[in-house]
CSV table of C-alpha atoms in Angstrom, one decimal:
chain,number,residue,atom,x,y,z
A,22,UNK,CA,98.5,-308.5,-7.6
A,23,UNK,CA,100.7,-307.3,-10.5
A,24,UNK,CA,100.8,-303.4,-10.9
A,25,UNK,CA,99.9,-303.6,-14.8
A,26,UNK,CA,96.4,-305.1,-14.1
A,27,UNK,CA,95.5,-302.7,-11.3
A,28,UNK,CA,96.2,-299.8,-13.6
A,29,UNK,CA,93.4,-300.5,-16.1
A,30,UNK,CA,94.7,-302.8,-18.6
A,31,UNK,CA,92.4,-303.2,-21.6
A,32,UNK,CA,90.0,-306.2,-21.3
A,33,UNK,CA,90.6,-307.5,-24.7
A,34,UNK,CA,88.1,-305.2,-26.8
A,35,UNK,CA,89.6,-302.6,-29.1
A,36,UNK,CA,88.4,-299.0,-29.1
A,37,UNK,CA,86.8,-299.7,-32.4
A,38,UNK,CA,84.7,-302.5,-31.0
A,39,UNK,CA,83.7,-300.3,-28.0
A,40,UNK,CA,82.5,-297.5,-30.5
A,41,UNK,CA,80.4,-300.1,-32.5
A,42,UNK,CA,78.9,-301.6,-29.4
A,43,UNK,CA,77.8,-298.0,-28.1
A,44,UNK,CA,76.3,-297.3,-31.4
A,45,UNK,CA,74.3,-300.5,-31.5
A,46,UNK,CA,73.1,-299.7,-27.9
A,47,UNK,CA,72.0,-296.3,-28.8
A,48,UNK,CA,70.1,-297.8,-31.7
A,49,UNK,CA,68.3,-300.3,-29.6
A,50,UNK,CA,67.5,-297.7,-26.8
A,51,UNK,CA,67.6,-294.2,-28.4
A,52,UNK,CA,67.9,-291.3,-25.9
A,53,UNK,CA,64.5,-289.9,-24.9
A,54,UNK,CA,64.0,-286.2,-26.1
A,55,UNK,CA,62.0,-283.6,-24.2
A,56,UNK,CA,59.1,-282.5,-26.7
A,57,UNK,CA,59.1,-278.8,-27.0
A,58,UNK,CA,55.6,-277.1,-28.0
A,59,UNK,CA,55.4,-276.3,-31.6
A,60,UNK,CA,56.5,-272.8,-32.1
A,61,UNK,CA,53.9,-272.3,-35.0
A,62,UNK,CA,50.9,-272.7,-32.6
A,63,UNK,CA,52.2,-269.8,-30.5
A,64,UNK,CA,52.7,-267.5,-33.5
A,65,UNK,CA,49.2,-268.4,-34.6
A,66,UNK,CA,47.8,-267.5,-31.2
A,67,UNK,CA,49.7,-264.2,-31.0
A,68,UNK,CA,48.6,-263.4,-34.7
A,69,UNK,CA,44.9,-264.3,-33.9
A,70,UNK,CA,45.0,-262.0,-30.7
A,71,UNK,CA,46.4,-259.3,-32.7
A,72,UNK,CA,43.8,-259.8,-35.4
A,73,UNK,CA,41.1,-259.6,-32.7
A,74,UNK,CA,42.3,-256.4,-31.4
A,75,UNK,CA,42.6,-255.1,-34.8
A,76,UNK,CA,39.1,-256.0,-35.5
A,77,UNK,CA,37.9,-254.4,-32.3
A,78,UNK,CA,39.7,-251.0,-33.1
A,79,UNK,CA,38.2,-251.2,-36.6
A,80,UNK,CA,34.8,-251.7,-35.2
A,81,UNK,CA,35.2,-248.7,-32.7
A,82,UNK,CA,36.5,-246.7,-35.7
A,83,UNK,CA,33.4,-247.8,-37.7
A,84,UNK,CA,31.1,-246.7,-34.8
A,85,UNK,CA,32.8,-243.4,-34.6
A,86,UNK,CA,32.5,-242.9,-38.3
A,87,UNK,CA,28.9,-243.8,-38.2
A,88,UNK,CA,28.3,-241.2,-35.4
A,89,UNK,CA,30.2,-238.6,-37.5
A,90,UNK,CA,28.1,-239.6,-40.6
A,91,UNK,CA,24.9,-239.0,-38.5
A,92,UNK,CA,26.2,-235.7,-37.2
A,93,UNK,CA,27.1,-234.7,-40.8
A,94,UNK,CA,23.5,-235.5,-42.0
A,95,UNK,CA,22.0,-233.4,-39.2
A,96,UNK,CA,24.5,-230.6,-40.1
A,97,UNK,CA,23.5,-230.8,-43.6
A,98,UNK,CA,19.7,-230.6,-42.7
A,99,UNK,CA,20.5,-227.7,-40.5
A,100,UNK,CA,22.4,-225.9,-43.1
A,101,UNK,CA,19.7,-226.5,-45.6
A,102,UNK,CA,17.2,-224.9,-43.1
A,103,UNK,CA,19.4,-222.0,-42.6
A,104,UNK,CA,19.8,-221.5,-46.3
A,105,UNK,CA,16.0,-221.4,-46.7
A,106,UNK,CA,15.6,-219.1,-43.8
A,107,UNK,CA,18.3,-216.8,-45.4
A,108,UNK,CA,16.6,-216.9,-48.8
A,109,UNK,CA,13.3,-216.0,-47.0
A,110,UNK,CA,14.8,-213.2,-45.5
A,111,UNK,CA,16.5,-212.0,-48.8
A,112,UNK,CA,13.1,-212.0,-50.4
A,113,UNK,CA,11.7,-210.0,-47.5
A,114,UNK,CA,14.5,-207.4,-47.6
A,115,UNK,CA,13.9,-207.2,-51.4
A,116,UNK,CA,10.2,-206.4,-50.7
A,117,UNK,CA,11.1,-203.9,-48.2
A,118,UNK,CA,13.7,-202.2,-50.5
A,119,UNK,CA,10.9,-201.8,-53.2
A,120,UNK,CA,8.5,-200.6,-50.5
A,121,UNK,CA,11.0,-197.9,-49.3
A,122,UNK,CA,11.9,-196.9,-52.8
A,123,UNK,CA,8.1,-196.3,-53.4
A,124,UNK,CA,7.8,-194.3,-50.2
A,125,UNK,CA,10.8,-192.2,-51.1
A,126,UNK,CA,9.2,-191.5,-54.5
A,127,UNK,CA,5.8,-190.6,-52.8
A,128,UNK,CA,7.8,-188.3,-50.3
A,129,UNK,CA,9.4,-186.5,-53.2
A,130,UNK,CA,6.1,-186.0,-54.8
A,131,UNK,CA,4.7,-184.9,-51.5
A,132,UNK,CA,7.4,-182.4,-51.0
A,133,UNK,CA,6.5,-180.9,-54.4
A,134,UNK,CA,2.7,-181.0,-53.3
A,135,UNK,CA,3.5,-179.2,-50.2
A,136,UNK,CA,5.3,-176.6,-52.1
A,137,UNK,CA,2.4,-176.2,-54.4
A,138,UNK,CA,-0.1,-176.3,-51.4
A,139,UNK,CA,2.0,-173.6,-49.6
A,140,UNK,CA,1.7,-171.4,-52.7
A,141,UNK,CA,-2.0,-171.9,-53.1
A,142,UNK,CA,-2.6,-171.1,-49.5
A,143,UNK,CA,-0.6,-167.9,-49.9
A,144,UNK,CA,-2.6,-167.0,-52.9
A,145,UNK,CA,-5.7,-168.0,-51.1
A,146,UNK,CA,-4.8,-165.8,-48.2
A,147,UNK,CA,-4.1,-162.9,-50.5
A,148,UNK,CA,-7.4,-163.5,-52.3
A,149,UNK,CA,-9.3,-163.6,-49.1
A,150,UNK,CA,-7.6,-160.5,-47.9
A,151,UNK,CA,-8.6,-158.7,-51.1
A,152,UNK,CA,-12.1,-159.9,-50.8
A,153,UNK,CA,-12.4,-158.8,-47.3
A,154,UNK,CA,-11.1,-155.5,-48.4
A,155,UNK,CA,-14.1,-155.1,-50.8
A,156,UNK,CA,-16.4,-156.0,-48.1
A,157,UNK,CA,-18.2,-153.0,-46.3
A,158,UNK,CA,-20.3,-153.3,-43.1
A,159,UNK,CA,-23.0,-150.6,-42.8
A,160,UNK,CA,-24.6,-150.2,-39.5
A,161,UNK,CA,-27.6,-148.0,-38.3
A,162,UNK,CA,-29.6,-148.3,-41.6
A,163,UNK,CA,-33.3,-149.0,-40.6
A,164,UNK,CA,-34.6,-152.5,-40.8
A,165,UNK,CA,-36.7,-153.1,-43.9
A,166,UNK,CA,-35.8,-149.7,-45.6
A,167,UNK,CA,-34.1,-151.4,-48.4
A,168,UNK,CA,-37.3,-153.2,-49.5
A,169,UNK,CA,-36.8,-156.1,-52.1
A,170,UNK,CA,-33.9,-154.6,-54.0
A,171,UNK,CA,-31.2,-153.9,-51.4
A,172,UNK,CA,-28.6,-153.1,-54.2
A,173,UNK,CA,-30.7,-150.2,-55.7
A,174,UNK,CA,-31.3,-148.9,-52.3
A,175,UNK,CA,-27.4,-148.9,-51.5
A,176,UNK,CA,-26.7,-147.1,-54.8
A,177,UNK,CA,-29.2,-144.3,-53.8
A,178,UNK,CA,-28.5,-144.0,-50.1
A,179,UNK,CA,-24.5,-144.2,-49.8
A,180,UNK,CA,-23.8,-141.0,-51.9
A,181,UNK,CA,-26.4,-139.1,-49.9
A,182,UNK,CA,-25.0,-140.4,-46.5
A,183,UNK,CA,-21.4,-139.9,-47.4
A,184,UNK,CA,-21.9,-136.7,-49.5
A,185,UNK,CA,-19.6,-138.1,-52.1
A,186,UNK,CA,-20.2,-138.2,-55.8
A,187,UNK,CA,-18.8,-141.6,-57.0
A,188,UNK,CA,-17.4,-141.5,-60.7
A,189,UNK,CA,-17.9,-144.1,-61.9
A,190,UNK,CA,-20.9,-145.1,-59.9
A,191,UNK,CA,-20.5,-147.7,-57.1
A,192,UNK,CA,-20.9,-151.3,-58.2
A,193,UNK,CA,-21.8,-154.0,-55.8
A,194,UNK,CA,-21.5,-157.8,-56.2
A,195,UNK,CA,-23.8,-158.7,-53.4
A,196,UNK,CA,-25.3,-157.4,-50.4
A,197,UNK,CA,-27.3,-158.8,-47.4
A,198,UNK,CA,-28.1,-158.2,-43.8
A,199,UNK,CA,-26.5,-160.2,-41.0
A,200,UNK,CA,-28.2,-162.2,-38.4
A,201,UNK,CA,-32.0,-163.3,-38.0
A,202,UNK,CA,-34.6,-161.2,-39.5
A,203,UNK,CA,-36.3,-158.4,-37.2
A,204,UNK,CA,-39.4,-156.3,-37.4
A,205,UNK,CA,-39.4,-153.2,-39.4
A,206,UNK,CA,-38.6,-150.2,-37.4
A,207,UNK,CA,-36.6,-152.2,-34.6
A,208,UNK,CA,-34.4,-150.1,-32.5
A,209,UNK,CA,-31.4,-152.6,-33.2
A,210,UNK,CA,-31.4,-152.9,-37.1
A,211,UNK,CA,-29.2,-155.6,-38.5
A,212,UNK,CA,-26.0,-154.6,-40.1
A,213,UNK,CA,-25.7,-154.8,-43.9
A,214,UNK,CA,-22.7,-156.5,-45.5
A,215,UNK,CA,-21.7,-155.1,-48.9
A,216,UNK,CA,-19.3,-156.8,-51.2
A,217,UNK,CA,-17.8,-154.2,-53.6
A,218,UNK,CA,-16.4,-155.1,-57.1
A,219,UNK,CA,-13.4,-152.5,-56.8
A,220,UNK,CA,-11.3,-151.2,-54.0
A,221,UNK,CA,-12.2,-148.1,-52.3
């Protein structure tokens, strides 16, 4: 066999013809392509999942806000109640202040009254002492000797018993016997209490 044929000598078709025939063959039997899933659908799925998650979080935040709103309503009601209690306490304290002021005023007047009462007691004690000084107790005068007019009896009998001449004459305010009445001529005559008009 000749060496030229064995080495791959062209079979009679030019390179241009080979390219054309190859192009025609590819048009009749186009190469099959592997279909890829559309990328748009995956993006939509991811976007949908993200939106669901965002909606869930928004819903959770909404529930928390609703709970906070309820807590604020309760807090507002409690604050209003406390404000009313404080207003009542302020009113009570104001009333107590007025009562304390009234009591203080009364106490001041009572202090003045105590001073006045102490002064009156002192005067009364002095008057009682002076009144007692004018009282004379006579013992041993016979029961019934005074008769119906005890003051005249004393004006007559006292200068004789004391052997004193009184100038001016004795003046009596009142006189009376002490104790229950006894029979005339009794061994234990009642004493006579005499109130003088002047100091002796």
